[in-house]
Every structure is written in structure tokens, then in C-alpha cells.
Coordinates of C-alpha atoms in Angstrom, one line a residue:
M1319 CA -34.1 14.7 -37.8
L1320 CA -34.3 17.8 -35.6
R1321 CA -35.7 15.7 -32.7
I1322 CA -32.9 13.1 -33.1
G1323 CA -30.3 15.9 -33.1
R1324 CA -31.7 17.4 -29.9
L1325 CA -31.8 14.0 -28.3
L1326 CA -28.2 13.4 -29.1
R1327 CA -27.2 16.8 -27.7
T1328 CA -29.0 16.0 -24.5
C1329 CA -27.2 12.7 -24.2
R1330 CA -23.7 14.3 -24.2
P1331 CA -21.9 14.1 -20.8
R1332 CA -22.5 17.7 -19.9
S1333 CA -23.6 17.2 -16.3
F1334 CA -21.2 18.4 -13.7
T1335 CA -21.1 15.0 -12.0
L1336 CA -20.2 13.2 -15.2
R1337 CA -17.4 15.6 -15.9
V1338 CA -16.0 15.0 -12.4
V1339 CA -16.1 11.2 -12.9
A1340 CA -14.5 11.6 -16.3
A1341 CA -11.6 13.5 -14.7
Y1342 CA -11.0 10.7 -12.2
A1343 CA -11.2 8.1 -15.0
A1344 CA -8.6 10.1 -17.0
S1345 CA -6.2 10.2 -14.0
R1346 CA -6.6 6.5 -13.5
L1347 CA -5.5 6.0 -17.1
V1348 CA -2.2 7.7 -16.0
V1349 CA -1.9 5.2 -13.2
L1350 CA -2.5 2.2 -15.4
S1351 CA -0.1 3.7 -17.9
G1352 CA 2.6 3.7 -15.2
F1353 CA 1.9 0.1 -14.4
Y1354 CA 1.9 -0.9 -18.1
L1355 CA 5.1 1.0 -18.8
Y1356 CA 6.9 -0.9 -16.0
A1357 CA 5.5 -4.2 -17.3
Q1358 CA 7.0 -3.4 -20.7
L1359 CA 10.3 -2.6 -19.1
L1360 CA 10.3 -6.1 -17.7
T1361 CA 10.6 -7.5 -21.2
V1362 CA 14.2 -6.3 -21.0
G1363 CA 14.8 -8.2 -17.8
V1364 CA 13.6 -8.4 -14.2
P1365 CA 15.4 -5.6 -12.4
G1366 CA 16.7 -5.7 -8.9
A1367 CA 17.5 -8.6 -6.5
N1368 CA 14.8 -10.8 -5.1
P1369 CA 11.9 -9.1 -7.0
P1370 CA 8.3 -9.4 -5.7
E1371 CA 6.0 -12.1 -6.8
H1372 CA 3.9 -10.0 -9.2
V1373 CA 7.1 -9.0 -11.0
T1374 CA 8.4 -12.5 -11.4
G1375 CA 4.9 -13.7 -12.3
L1376 CA 4.8 -11.4 -15.3
C1377 CA 8.2 -12.2 -16.7
R1378 CA 9.5 -15.4 -15.1
L1379 CA 12.5 -17.5 -16.2
E1380 CA 11.5 -20.9 -15.1
S1381 CA 14.4 -23.3 -14.4
K1382 CA 14.4 -27.0 -13.7
R1383 CA 17.1 -29.5 -12.9
W1384 CA 16.9 -33.3 -13.3
L1385 CA 18.5 -35.4 -10.6
S1386 CA 19.8 -38.9 -10.9
G1387 CA 19.1 -41.7 -8.4
A1388 CA 21.9 -40.6 -6.1
A1389 CA 22.3 -36.9 -5.9
E1390 CA 23.7 -34.5 -3.3
L1391 CA 22.7 -30.9 -2.5
S1392 CA 24.9 -28.4 -0.6
L1393 CA 23.1 -25.4 0.8
P1394 CA 23.9 -22.5 3.1
P1395 CA 21.9 -22.6 6.4
P1396 CA 18.6 -20.8 6.7
P1397 CA 19.1 -17.0 7.1
P1398 CA 17.9 -15.4 10.4
G1399 CA 14.1 -14.7 10.3
F1400 CA 13.3 -17.5 7.8
P1401 CA 11.5 -20.7 9.0
A1402 CA 13.8 -23.8 9.4
V1403 CA 11.9 -25.6 6.7
L1404 CA 13.3 -26.8 3.4
A1405 CA 10.7 -26.5 0.6
V1406 CA 11.3 -28.8 -2.3
K1407 CA 9.2 -28.4 -5.5
A1408 CA 9.6 -31.5 -7.6
S1409 CA 7.9 -33.9 -10.0
P1410 CA 8.9 -37.6 -10.5
V1411 CA 10.0 -39.0 -13.8
S1412 CA 7.6 -41.9 -13.1
A1413 CA 4.9 -41.7 -10.5
P1414 CA 4.6 -42.7 -7.8
L1415 CA 8.2 -42.4 -6.7
D1416 CA 9.5 -43.0 -3.2
A1417 CA 12.5 -40.7 -2.5
T1418 CA 14.6 -40.5 0.6
F1419 CA 16.0 -37.2 1.7
E1420 CA 18.9 -37.8 4.0
I1421 CA 19.9 -34.6 5.8
V1422 CA 23.3 -34.9 7.4
G1423 CA 22.7 -34.3 11.1
Q1424 CA 19.2 -35.6 11.5
Q1425 CA 16.9 -38.5 10.6
P1426 CA 16.2 -39.3 6.9
V1427 CA 12.8 -38.3 5.5
Q1428 CA 11.0 -40.5 3.0
I1429 CA 8.6 -38.8 0.7
R1430 CA 6.3 -40.3 -1.9
L1431 CA 6.2 -38.1 -5.0
A1432 CA 2.8 -38.1 -6.8
A1433 CA 2.3 -37.4 -10.5
G1434 CA 2.8 -33.8 -11.5
S1435 CA 4.6 -31.0 -9.7
A1436 CA 4.1 -30.4 -6.0
T1437 CA 5.9 -28.8 -3.1
Y1438 CA 7.1 -30.9 -0.2
L1439 CA 8.2 -29.5 3.2
I1440 CA 11.1 -30.9 5.2
A1441 CA 11.4 -29.6 8.8
L1442 CA 14.9 -28.9 10.0
S1443 CA 15.7 -29.3 13.7
D1444 CA 16.6 -26.2 15.7
S1445 CA 19.8 -27.9 17.0
L1446 CA 20.9 -28.6 13.4
V1447 CA 20.3 -25.1 12.3
T1448 CA 22.1 -23.7 15.3
H1449 CA 25.1 -26.0 14.7
L1450 CA 25.3 -25.0 11.0
I1451 CA 25.2 -21.3 11.7
G1452 CA 27.6 -21.5 14.7
N1453 CA 30.2 -23.6 12.7
V1454 CA 29.6 -21.8 9.4
E1455 CA 28.8 -25.2 7.8
R1456 CA 26.5 -26.0 4.8
L1457 CA 23.4 -28.1 4.9
V1458 CA 24.1 -31.4 3.0
V1459 CA 21.1 -33.2 1.6
R1460 CA 21.5 -36.6 -0.1
V1461 CA 18.6 -37.6 -2.3
N1462 CA 18.1 -41.4 -3.2
A1463 CA 15.4 -42.6 -5.5
P1464 CA 14.9 -45.2 -8.2
E1465 CA 16.0 -44.2 -11.7
S1466 CA 14.0 -44.5 -15.0
S1467 CA 14.6 -43.6 -18.6
P1468 CA 12.1 -41.3 -20.3
F1469 CA 12.9 -43.2 -23.5
E1470 CA 11.8 -46.5 -22.0
I1471 CA 8.8 -45.1 -20.1
T1472 CA 7.3 -43.5 -23.2
G1473 CA 8.1 -46.4 -25.5
G1474 CA 10.5 -44.4 -27.6
R1475 CA 8.3 -41.3 -27.9
S1476 CA 10.8 -39.3 -25.8
Q1477 CA 14.4 -39.3 -27.1
D1478 CA 15.7 -38.7 -23.6
R1479 CA 17.8 -41.8 -22.8
R1480 CA 19.2 -40.5 -19.5
N1481 CA 18.6 -42.4 -16.2
L1482 CA 16.6 -39.9 -14.0
S1483 CA 14.7 -40.0 -10.8
L1484 CA 13.0 -36.6 -10.3
C1485 CA 12.9 -33.1 -11.7
L1486 CA 13.7 -30.3 -9.2
E1487 CA 11.6 -27.2 -10.0
G1488 CA 12.1 -25.1 -6.9
L1489 CA 14.2 -25.1 -3.7
A1490 CA 13.7 -22.6 -0.9
Y1491 CA 13.8 -22.1 2.9
G1492 CA 10.4 -21.3 4.4
G1493 CA 6.8 -21.3 3.1
I1494 CA 5.1 -18.0 2.3
A1495 CA 8.1 -15.7 3.0
S1496 CA 10.8 -17.9 1.4
Y1497 CA 14.5 -17.6 0.7
T1498 CA 14.8 -19.2 -2.8
F1499 CA 17.8 -20.8 -4.4
D1500 CA 18.8 -20.3 -8.0
L1501 CA 18.6 -23.7 -9.6
S1502 CA 21.1 -22.6 -12.3
D1503 CA 23.9 -22.2 -9.6
N1504 CA 26.0 -25.3 -9.8
Q1505 CA 27.5 -24.8 -6.3
Y1506 CA 24.3 -26.1 -4.8
F1507 CA 24.5 -29.4 -6.8
P1508 CA 27.9 -31.0 -6.4
Q1509 CA 26.8 -34.5 -7.3
G1510 CA 24.2 -36.4 -9.2
S1511 CA 22.5 -33.5 -11.1
H1512 CA 22.1 -32.7 -14.8
P1513 CA 22.6 -29.3 -16.4
V1514 CA 19.8 -26.8 -15.7
E1515 CA 17.0 -26.4 -18.3
S1516 CA 15.4 -22.9 -18.5
S1517 CA 12.4 -21.5 -20.3
E1518 CA 10.7 -18.1 -20.2
R1519 CA 7.0 -17.8 -19.2
R1520 CA 4.9 -14.7 -19.7
G1521 CA 2.1 -14.0 -17.2
K1522 CA -1.1 -12.0 -17.7
L1523 CA -0.9 -8.2 -17.5
T1524 CA -4.1 -8.1 -15.4
A1525 CA -2.6 -10.5 -12.8
F1526 CA 0.5 -8.2 -12.7
I1527 CA -1.6 -5.1 -12.1
R1528 CA -3.6 -6.9 -9.5
G1529 CA -0.5 -8.0 -7.7
A1530 CA 1.2 -4.6 -8.0
M1531 CA -1.8 -3.0 -6.2
M1532 CA -1.7 -5.5 -3.3
Q1533 CA 1.6 -4.2 -1.8
W1534 CA 2.9 -2.6 1.4
D1535 CA 0.0 -1.5 3.6
A1536 CA -2.5 -3.2 1.4
T1537 CA -1.3 -6.6 2.6
W1538 CA -1.9 -5.6 6.2
Y1539 CA -5.5 -4.5 5.4
R1540 CA -6.1 -7.7 3.5
D1541 CA -4.9 -9.8 6.4
I1542 CA -7.1 -7.8 8.8
A1543 CA -10.1 -8.3 6.5
A1544 CA -9.4 -12.0 6.2
S1545 CA -8.3 -13.0 9.7
G1546 CA -8.9 -10.0 12.0
Y1547 CA -6.5 -8.5 14.5
D1548 CA -3.6 -10.1 16.3
F1549 CA -1.7 -8.4 19.2
S1550 CA 0.6 -9.3 22.0
R1551 CA 2.5 -7.1 24.4
D1552 CA 5.3 -9.7 24.3
R1553 CA 5.9 -8.8 20.6
L1554 CA 6.0 -5.0 20.8
Q1555 CA 9.3 -4.9 18.9
T1556 CA 7.8 -6.7 15.9
F1557 CA 5.3 -5.6 13.3
Q1558 CA 1.7 -6.0 14.5
N1559 CA -1.5 -5.0 12.7
T1560 CA -3.4 -3.0 15.4
P1561 CA -2.1 0.4 14.2
F1562 CA -4.2 -0.2 11.0
Y1563 CA -7.8 1.1 11.8
P1564 CA -10.8 -1.2 11.2
L1565 CA -13.3 0.7 9.1
Y1566 CA -11.8 0.1 5.6
P1567 CA -11.0 -3.6 6.1
L1568 CA -14.4 -4.2 7.6
V1569 CA -16.2 -2.7 4.6
C1570 CA -14.0 -4.8 2.3
R1571 CA -14.8 -8.0 4.2
L1572 CA -18.5 -7.3 4.0
T1573 CA -18.3 -6.5 0.3
A1574 CA -16.4 -9.8 -0.4
Q1575 CA -19.0 -11.7 1.6
I1576 CA -21.9 -10.1 -0.2
T1577 CA -20.5 -10.3 -3.8
S1578 CA -18.6 -13.6 -3.3
A1579 CA -15.7 -12.0 -5.1
P1580 CA -12.0 -12.6 -4.1
L1581 CA -11.0 -10.4 -1.2
D1582 CA -8.2 -8.5 -3.1
L1583 CA -10.5 -7.7 -6.0
S1584 CA -13.2 -6.5 -3.5
M1585 CA -10.6 -4.2 -1.8
I1586 CA -9.6 -2.7 -5.1
L1587 CA -13.3 -2.2 -6.1
V1588 CA -14.2 -0.6 -2.8
A1589 CA -11.3 1.8 -2.9
N1590 CA -12.2 3.1 -6.3
L1591 CA -15.9 3.4 -5.6
L1592 CA -15.1 5.3 -2.4
A1593 CA -12.7 7.5 -4.4
V1594 CA -15.3 8.3 -7.0
A1595 CA -17.9 9.1 -4.4
G1596 CA -15.5 11.3 -2.4
I1597 CA -14.4 13.3 -5.5
V1598 CA -18.0 13.9 -6.5
I1599 CA -18.9 15.1 -3.0
L1600 CA -15.8 17.3 -3.0
A1601 CA -16.7 18.8 -6.4
H1602 CA -20.2 19.7 -5.2
L1603 CA -18.8 21.1 -2.0
A1604 CA -16.3 23.3 -3.9
R1605 CA -19.0 24.5 -6.3
A1606 CA -21.3 25.4 -3.4
V1607 CA -18.6 27.3 -1.6
L1608 CA -16.3 28.7 -4.2
G1609 CA -18.0 28.4 -7.6
E1610 CA -17.9 26.0 -10.5
D1611 CA -14.6 27.1 -12.0
V1612 CA -12.8 26.5 -8.7
A1613 CA -14.6 23.2 -8.3
Q1614 CA -13.3 22.0 -11.6
S1615 CA -9.8 23.1 -10.8
T1616 CA -10.0 21.4 -7.4
V1617 CA -11.2 18.1 -8.9
I1618 CA -8.3 18.1 -11.5
L1619 CA -5.7 18.9 -8.8
V1620 CA -7.0 16.1 -6.5
C1621 CA -7.2 13.5 -9.3
F1622 CA -3.8 14.2 -10.8
F1623 CA -1.8 14.8 -7.6
P1624 CA 1.1 12.4 -7.6
Q1625 CA 0.1 10.5 -4.5
S1626 CA -3.5 10.3 -5.7
L1627 CA -2.2 6.9 -6.9
F1628 CA -3.3 5.6 -3.5
L1629 CA -6.9 6.4 -4.2
S1630 CA -7.0 3.4 -6.6
L1631 CA -5.1 1.1 -4.2
P1632 CA -6.4 -0.9 -1.2
Y1633 CA -5.4 1.8 1.2
T1634 CA -7.6 4.1 3.4
E1635 CA -7.0 7.2 1.3
S1636 CA -10.2 6.8 -0.7
C1637 CA -12.3 6.2 2.4
M1638 CA -10.8 9.3 4.1
L1639 CA -11.3 11.5 1.1
L1640 CA -15.0 10.6 1.1
L1641 CA -15.4 11.1 4.8
F1642 CA -13.5 14.4 4.9
S1643 CA -15.5 15.8 1.9
L1644 CA -18.8 14.7 3.4
F1645 CA -17.8 16.1 6.8
L1646 CA -17.1 19.6 5.3
L1647 CA -20.3 19.5 3.3
M1648 CA -22.3 18.8 6.5
L1649 CA -20.5 21.7 8.2
H1650 CA -21.3 24.0 5.2
R1651 CA -25.0 23.0 5.6
R1652 CA -24.8 23.5 9.4
R1653 CA -25.8 19.9 10.0
H1654 CA -23.5 19.4 12.9
L1655 CA -24.9 16.1 14.3
A1656 CA -24.5 14.5 10.9
A1657 CA -21.0 16.0 10.7
A1658 CA -20.2 14.4 14.1
A1659 CA -21.4 11.0 12.8
V1660 CA -19.1 11.3 9.8
C1661 CA -16.3 12.4 12.1
A1662 CA -16.9 9.2 14.1
L1663 CA -16.4 7.1 11.0
S1664 CA -13.2 9.0 10.2
T1665 CA -11.7 8.3 13.6
A1666 CA -12.3 4.6 12.9
C1667 CA -10.7 4.9 9.5
R1668 CA -7.2 6.4 10.3
P1669 CA -5.4 8.4 13.0
T1670 CA -5.7 11.7 11.1
G1671 CA -9.5 11.4 11.4
L1672 CA -9.0 13.2 14.7
A1673 CA -8.2 16.3 12.7
L1674 CA -11.9 16.7 12.0
L1675 CA -12.8 17.2 15.7
P1676 CA -11.5 20.8 16.0
A1677 CA -13.4 21.9 12.9
L1678 CA -16.6 20.3 14.3
V1679 CA -16.4 22.2 17.6
L1680 CA -15.2 25.5 16.1
S1681 CA -17.9 25.4 13.4
F1682 CA -20.6 24.6 15.9
L1683 CA -19.6 27.4 18.3
G1684 CA -19.1 29.8 15.4
T1685 CA -22.7 29.3 14.1
H1686 CA -24.0 30.4 17.5
G1687 CA -21.7 33.5 17.8
W1688 CA -18.6 33.5 19.9
Q1689 CA -20.2 35.6 22.5
S1690 CA -22.5 32.7 23.4
V1691 CA -19.5 30.5 24.3
R1692 CA -20.0 31.4 27.9
R1693 CA -23.4 29.6 27.9
P1694 CA -23.0 26.3 29.7
A1695 CA -25.7 24.6 27.7
L1696 CA -23.9 25.4 24.4
L1697 CA -20.7 24.1 25.8
L1698 CA -22.4 20.9 26.8
K1699 CA -23.7 20.4 23.3
A1700 CA -20.3 21.0 21.9
A1701 CA -18.9 18.4 24.3
G1702 CA -21.6 16.0 23.2
L1703 CA -20.7 16.5 19.6
S1704 CA -17.1 15.8 20.4
L1705 CA -18.0 12.6 22.1
V1706 CA -20.0 11.5 19.1
G1707 CA -17.1 12.4 16.8
L1708 CA -14.7 10.3 19.0
S1709 CA -17.0 7.3 19.2
G1710 CA -15.4 5.5 16.3
L1711 CA -11.9 5.5 17.9
V1712 CA -13.5 4.7 21.3
A1713 CA -15.3 1.7 19.8
Y1714 CA -12.1 0.4 18.3
S1715 CA -10.3 0.9 21.6
V1716 CA -13.0 -0.9 23.5
Y1717 CA -12.7 -3.8 21.1
L1718 CA -9.0 -4.0 21.6
G1719 CA -9.5 -3.9 25.4
I1720 CA -11.9 -6.8 25.3
E1721 CA -10.0 -8.9 22.7
F1722 CA -6.4 -8.3 23.9
G1723 CA -6.7 -6.6 27.3
D1724 CA -5.1 -3.3 26.1
L1725 CA -7.3 -0.3 25.2
L1726 CA -4.3 1.4 23.6
A1727 CA -3.0 -1.6 21.5
F1728 CA -3.3 0.6 18.4
S1729 CA -0.7 3.0 19.9
H1730 CA 1.5 0.5 21.8
A1731 CA 2.0 -1.6 18.7
Q1732 CA 3.6 1.4 17.0
T1733 CA 6.7 0.5 19.0
G1734 CA 7.6 -2.1 16.4
W1735 CA 7.1 0.4 13.5
R1736 CA 9.1 3.4 14.7
K1737 CA 12.1 4.1 16.8
M1738 CA 12.9 7.4 18.4
I1739 CA 15.9 9.3 16.9
A1740 CA 17.5 12.7 17.6
H1741 CA 15.2 15.5 16.6
D1742 CA 15.1 17.8 19.6
P1743 CA 11.9 19.6 20.6
M1744 CA 13.2 23.0 19.4
S1745 CA 13.9 21.8 15.9
M1746 CA 10.5 20.2 15.9
L1747 CA 8.8 23.4 16.9
T1748 CA 10.7 25.6 14.4
F1749 CA 10.7 23.0 11.6
S1750 CA 14.4 23.7 11.2
W1751 CA 15.4 20.2 10.3
V1752 CA 12.7 20.1 7.6
L1753 CA 13.8 23.5 6.2
Q1754 CA 17.4 22.3 6.2
Y1755 CA 16.5 19.3 4.1
I1756 CA 14.5 21.5 1.6
K1757 CA 17.5 23.8 1.3
W1758 CA 19.8 20.9 0.7
S1759 CA 17.5 19.4 -2.0
L1760 CA 17.2 22.8 -3.7
T1761 CA 21.0 23.2 -3.9
Q1762 CA 22.0 19.6 -4.5
M1763 CA 19.1 18.0 -6.4
P1764 CA 16.8 20.7 -7.7
L1765 CA 15.0 18.5 -10.1
S1766 CA 14.8 15.4 -7.9
M1767 CA 11.1 15.7 -7.3
L1768 CA 10.3 15.0 -10.9
I1769 CA 11.8 11.5 -10.7
D1770 CA 11.9 10.7 -7.0
P1771 CA 8.5 10.9 -5.1
R1772 CA 10.3 10.7 -1.8
Q1773 CA 11.7 14.2 -2.3
M1774 CA 8.1 15.5 -2.0
E1775 CA 7.7 14.6 1.7
Q1776 CA 9.2 17.7 3.3
W1777 CA 7.8 19.9 0.6
S1778 CA 4.3 18.5 1.3
L1779 CA 4.4 19.5 5.0
V1780 CA 5.7 23.0 4.5
G1781 CA 3.7 23.6 1.3
T1782 CA 0.5 22.5 2.9
L1783 CA 0.8 24.8 5.8
A1784 CA 1.9 27.7 3.6
V1785 CA -1.1 27.2 1.2
L1786 CA -3.6 26.9 4.0
F1787 CA -2.2 30.1 5.6
A1788 CA -2.4 32.0 2.3
A1789 CA -6.1 30.9 2.0
R1790 CA -7.1 32.3 5.4
R1791 CA -9.5 34.8 3.8
R1792 CA -10.9 32.3 1.3
L1793 CA -12.1 29.4 3.4
P1794 CA -13.6 29.1 6.9
A1795 CA -11.0 29.2 9.7
S1796 CA -12.3 25.9 11.1
W1797 CA -11.6 24.1 7.8
L1798 CA -8.1 25.5 7.6
V1799 CA -7.3 24.4 11.2
S1800 CA -8.5 20.9 10.3
G1801 CA -6.4 20.9 7.1
A1802 CA -3.3 21.9 9.0
I1803 CA -3.8 19.3 11.7
V1804 CA -4.1 16.5 9.1
V1805 CA -0.3 17.0 8.3
L1806 CA 0.7 18.0 11.8
I1807 CA -0.5 14.8 13.4
P1808 CA 2.0 12.6 11.4
Y1809 CA 4.6 15.3 11.8
V1810 CA 4.4 15.3 15.6
Y1811 CA 4.0 11.5 15.9
F1812 CA 6.5 10.3 13.3
G1813 CA 8.7 13.3 12.7
P1814 CA 11.1 12.5 15.6
T1815 CA 11.4 8.8 14.6
N1816 CA 13.1 6.8 12.0
V1817 CA 9.9 6.9 9.9
G1818 CA 10.2 10.7 9.6
L1819 CA 8.0 12.2 6.9
S1820 CA 8.1 9.2 4.6
S1821 CA 4.3 9.3 4.0
M1822 CA 3.6 13.0 4.3
A1823 CA 2.6 13.5 0.7
R1824 CA 0.2 10.6 1.0
Y1825 CA -1.5 12.3 4.0
A1826 CA -1.6 15.6 2.1
S1827 CA -3.3 13.8 -0.9
V1828 CA -6.6 13.7 1.0
D1829 CA -6.3 17.0 2.8
V1830 CA -9.5 18.5 1.4
P1831 CA -9.0 22.1 2.6
L1832 CA -5.6 22.1 0.9
F1833 CA -7.0 21.3 -2.5
L1834 CA -9.9 23.7 -2.0
A1835 CA -7.3 26.4 -1.3
L1836 CA -5.2 25.5 -4.3
G1837 CA -8.3 25.5 -6.5
S1838 CA -9.3 28.9 -5.3
F1839 CA -5.9 30.4 -6.4
L1840 CA -6.3 29.2 -10.0
T1841 CA -8.7 31.9 -11.1
G1842 CA -8.6 34.9 -13.4
Q1843 CA -7.8 35.2 -17.1
N1844 CA -4.8 32.8 -17.0
R1845 CA -6.8 30.1 -15.2
R1846 CA -6.7 27.6 -18.0
M1847 CA -3.0 28.0 -18.6
S1848 CA -2.1 27.8 -14.9
L1849 CA -4.4 24.8 -14.4
G1850 CA -3.0 23.0 -17.4
A1851 CA 0.6 23.6 -16.4
T1852 CA 0.0 22.5 -12.8
A1853 CA -2.0 19.4 -13.9
G1854 CA 0.7 18.5 -16.4
V1855 CA 3.4 18.6 -13.7
F1856 CA 1.1 16.6 -11.3
A1857 CA 0.4 14.0 -14.0
A1858 CA 4.1 13.5 -14.7
G1859 CA 4.6 12.9 -10.9
L1860 CA 1.6 10.5 -10.9
L1861 CA 3.1 8.5 -13.8
S1862 CA 6.4 8.4 -12.0
C1863 CA 4.8 7.3 -8.7
S1864 CA 2.8 4.6 -10.5
L1865 CA 5.8 3.2 -12.3
L1866 CA 7.9 3.1 -9.2
F1867 CA 5.2 1.6 -7.1
A1868 CA 4.7 -1.2 -9.6
H1869 CA 8.4 -1.9 -9.1
G1870 CA 7.5 -3.3 -5.7
R1871 CA 10.8 -2.5 -3.9
Y1872 CA 10.5 1.3 -4.0
F1873 CA 8.6 3.1 -1.3
V1874 CA 6.6 6.1 -2.7
G1875 CA 4.5 7.0 0.3

């Protein structure tokens, strides 16, 4: 019995690494709780106009409308930006059914409807669409098809004695990005239609969570992993995908090919595996530099930080956290060539990967003594390390030059994503516009950060710089410089534009020196109380971010 008791005690998750993984798992339960809570709110009703697909898929009110043999539809013209294609989802009362769709202003289209529900596309001529928009006229579609009675077709099994031709189950302009019509709206059906029939369908929670994760930037990375890059200098005013760096989608594509798993599931799996690896390396780095208590505090702060939501999503945050932590660990061990290789990967991951370069050079020169800076051989080695660190971005640039004839396509394509607005250089240098916003939020909405993650953006910039400055005697100077540049790059690049600081908290969520500094402050006799209070506030913010992100129409970072 004593041996069994000893064996059980040794099997408890006492190892430092397991505790770190457990902290990440606990924080992901908060994320899933936010998604689940929003899913439960959908039982009250689908909020907002034009909800995203994963929302309608979970709680969908399906409508259908039967048409007689001679029906007429009256629709507004296609809105700007939507393809001039009318998508008709229908099923015949008796298959096969030959139906004629006569669109006033162009040639009739005859379609054979097969058994079951299917979507049929009807192209609209450009001249017709231009005429409708210019004259503020409606699109008139006359549908002619043979009629049948369900009572006669089924031999009396169906009690429906109406004369019907087809069942309309969906009507929209466009294909993938569609402008849908509400089949319950009678104004679209002036003639030959029967009253709408509606029924509620509940989708799977797993499909809802999977769809909720594949939003915003995740869709761009998925398209890159599936189809590669697309760029044209003639489309600089539109959204293009070259600003999204290639490392993460490349890893996801290889994972999907090796595992034969669906691409979106591979992307979610890769993100979470990279996040776990990054947090484990960060924990061991913090323990080696600052001690185990600080390491535990650092891990909890990183895992429950509100924008740590993105560590679980198909974004580059998890990849950058891993690379940043591994980079600092290599610097701590004075393995500068390995650190340069990690830096190269980071510059192929996201633009803020460039923030690692100054730390690489400063750390290398610092290990040889600042008096030796005058030695040409040492400066040549530092320059060589810098070139190695830049090789990831250089390789991506060379690829863009070969593929599209533009070495800076990743920068030029940003024209479609941002527009310059009035923030003069002096206000950028003094951060005056940021401080004014913080002052306004403190006086007008002091508790807004608890419910609105977007209010954290300005605080994230100023708070990060303040914490790093306060930790100047606790961490190596090269690390602090790198941590500051992580938030200064998006500030300088996006601050003067319409984008502003809308993703600053997300950039700060993988600023490893920031969390090392925060963890170093949570020491002393009141450590547990301070850590618990901070983690509680962070967890509340994480739950709020997760719930709002699941909404699909709310930008949280």
C-alpha cells in the first residue's frame, strides 16, 4: 500500500511544465465559455442585421415559399460591390421540372430543376443593372413552370391540394458574398406565391465555435494557405493579401497536407500547439532569469490577458509568442547565431518581428564589452547577424519580386488597408492625441474597458511603454528596447491613419518583455493577492473579448 501511495503521489502534475500547460488550458476554458455564453444568447434571437454565417448556422429560421405555375418577383437592383448574379435556391414539387425565368430587359433563361434542393445562378447583364440603378427601377422576374398537386403526386398521402410548381428556399444577389432577401417579405412576391412557411433549425455548437474562430484576419490566412498570394498594382485601393506574412499560413498548409485534416481545423490546431510551446518556453525563460514565482505570475498574466484570445485563433499571435520567447532564451544563453535564425523566422511571421533585430545586435555587442565596439571584426559579425535576422523578410520580398514584379508588395498593398488622416508629427512624437483620448475615457467612460475591449488600445500603448521603463533595472536593456519597438512599429505605421491603434492590445499580448516586467512586479508578501486580483480582471476582459468576438460583427483587436 505504501508503494502504491508513493506511486500516486509521483503521478500528480507537480512538474513546472505541466502547471504551465494547465494554466493555458484554464484560460482557454474562459475563451470557450465566452463562445458558449454567446451561443446561449442566440436562443433569444439572432442579434444585429446581416449576422455572419456561423451565427445563422447555429440558430437559423429557415423560410420557404411555394410558387404557382405563373409567379412574379419584384426585387431591388444589385447593391454596389455585389456580383450581378441572381442566386435562386429552389426545389421542384415534381422532378424534373423545366422552369423559365423571364427577366424583364434581357433574354429568358430556362432551367431544369432536379430532385432536391439546389442553387441556380442567373447572370444579369451589365446594361440591365446600369439601367435599373440609373432609373431607380426594380428587377422584375417572371417564373413560368408546370403545376402539380402534392395530393395527386403522393396518391393522397399528402393533404396539400394546392397547385404548385417549385419551392423557393433562398434568393440572393451574388455567390460567396451574397446580398440575401427575406422570403417572408411580401413586397418581393407581388403575384403567384403562397404564404411563407418558417421553421427553426438548431446547428451544432462545435460548428459554431469553429466558424466563430475563422473570422477577420483568419480568413485571409486561410485563403493564403489554400491559394497563395495575389497582388496587382492596379488594385492598390482594394484589399489585397500580401500584407499578411507567409510563415504561419505555410506551416498550416503543410500541416493540412500531412494530416489530411481540413484546412481550418489545421489552422486552429497549429495555433494552439504553437501557443502551448511558446508559453512553456516563456515560463522556463522567466524562471531562469527571474525565479519560479515570477515565472508563474508571468504565465498567468499572459494566459489570461484579454487579447490572449488570439492565441487560440488562426492568427499569427501564437507563432510570434513562440518565436519571441525562444529568441530571448537564446540571447540569455548567449547563442546569438541561433537567436538570429529565430529572428529570421519572426520577420517572416509579422512586421513586428523586426523589433527583435535591435535586441540581437545590442545583446551581441554587450557580451563583448562596449569598449570593443570599435573593433571592425566585431562590427562585421554584428552586421552578419543582422543580415541573418532579416533573411526571412528578404526571402518574402524576393518571392514577391519574382511572382509579381514588386519587392515591396507587402508594403504597397497597405494602401488599400489604411488612409492617412490628420495626426501631425508633433502630436505623434509627444503622444498627445493618445493622452487626450485616455483623459477623455477616464472622465467620460471610466469603466468602459470592462465591457468594451476597444477602449484598451490607447492604454496598451502607454501602459506598455510605462511598464517597460519601470522595469529598466530588472531586465536587460536590449530586451526592453525590443519590447518597446513591438508597440512602436504599429504606432508609427498605423497611428496617423484611419486604422489608428485598433489592434494595439493584440500586439501587446505577445510582447514578452512586457509580461516579464509585469511578473517581476508581482512579488513580496501580497503576491498571491495581487496576482489573483490582476488575473481576475484579466479573465473578465478575456471573457468579454471572447463573447464579443463570437458575435462576428464586433472588432476586438
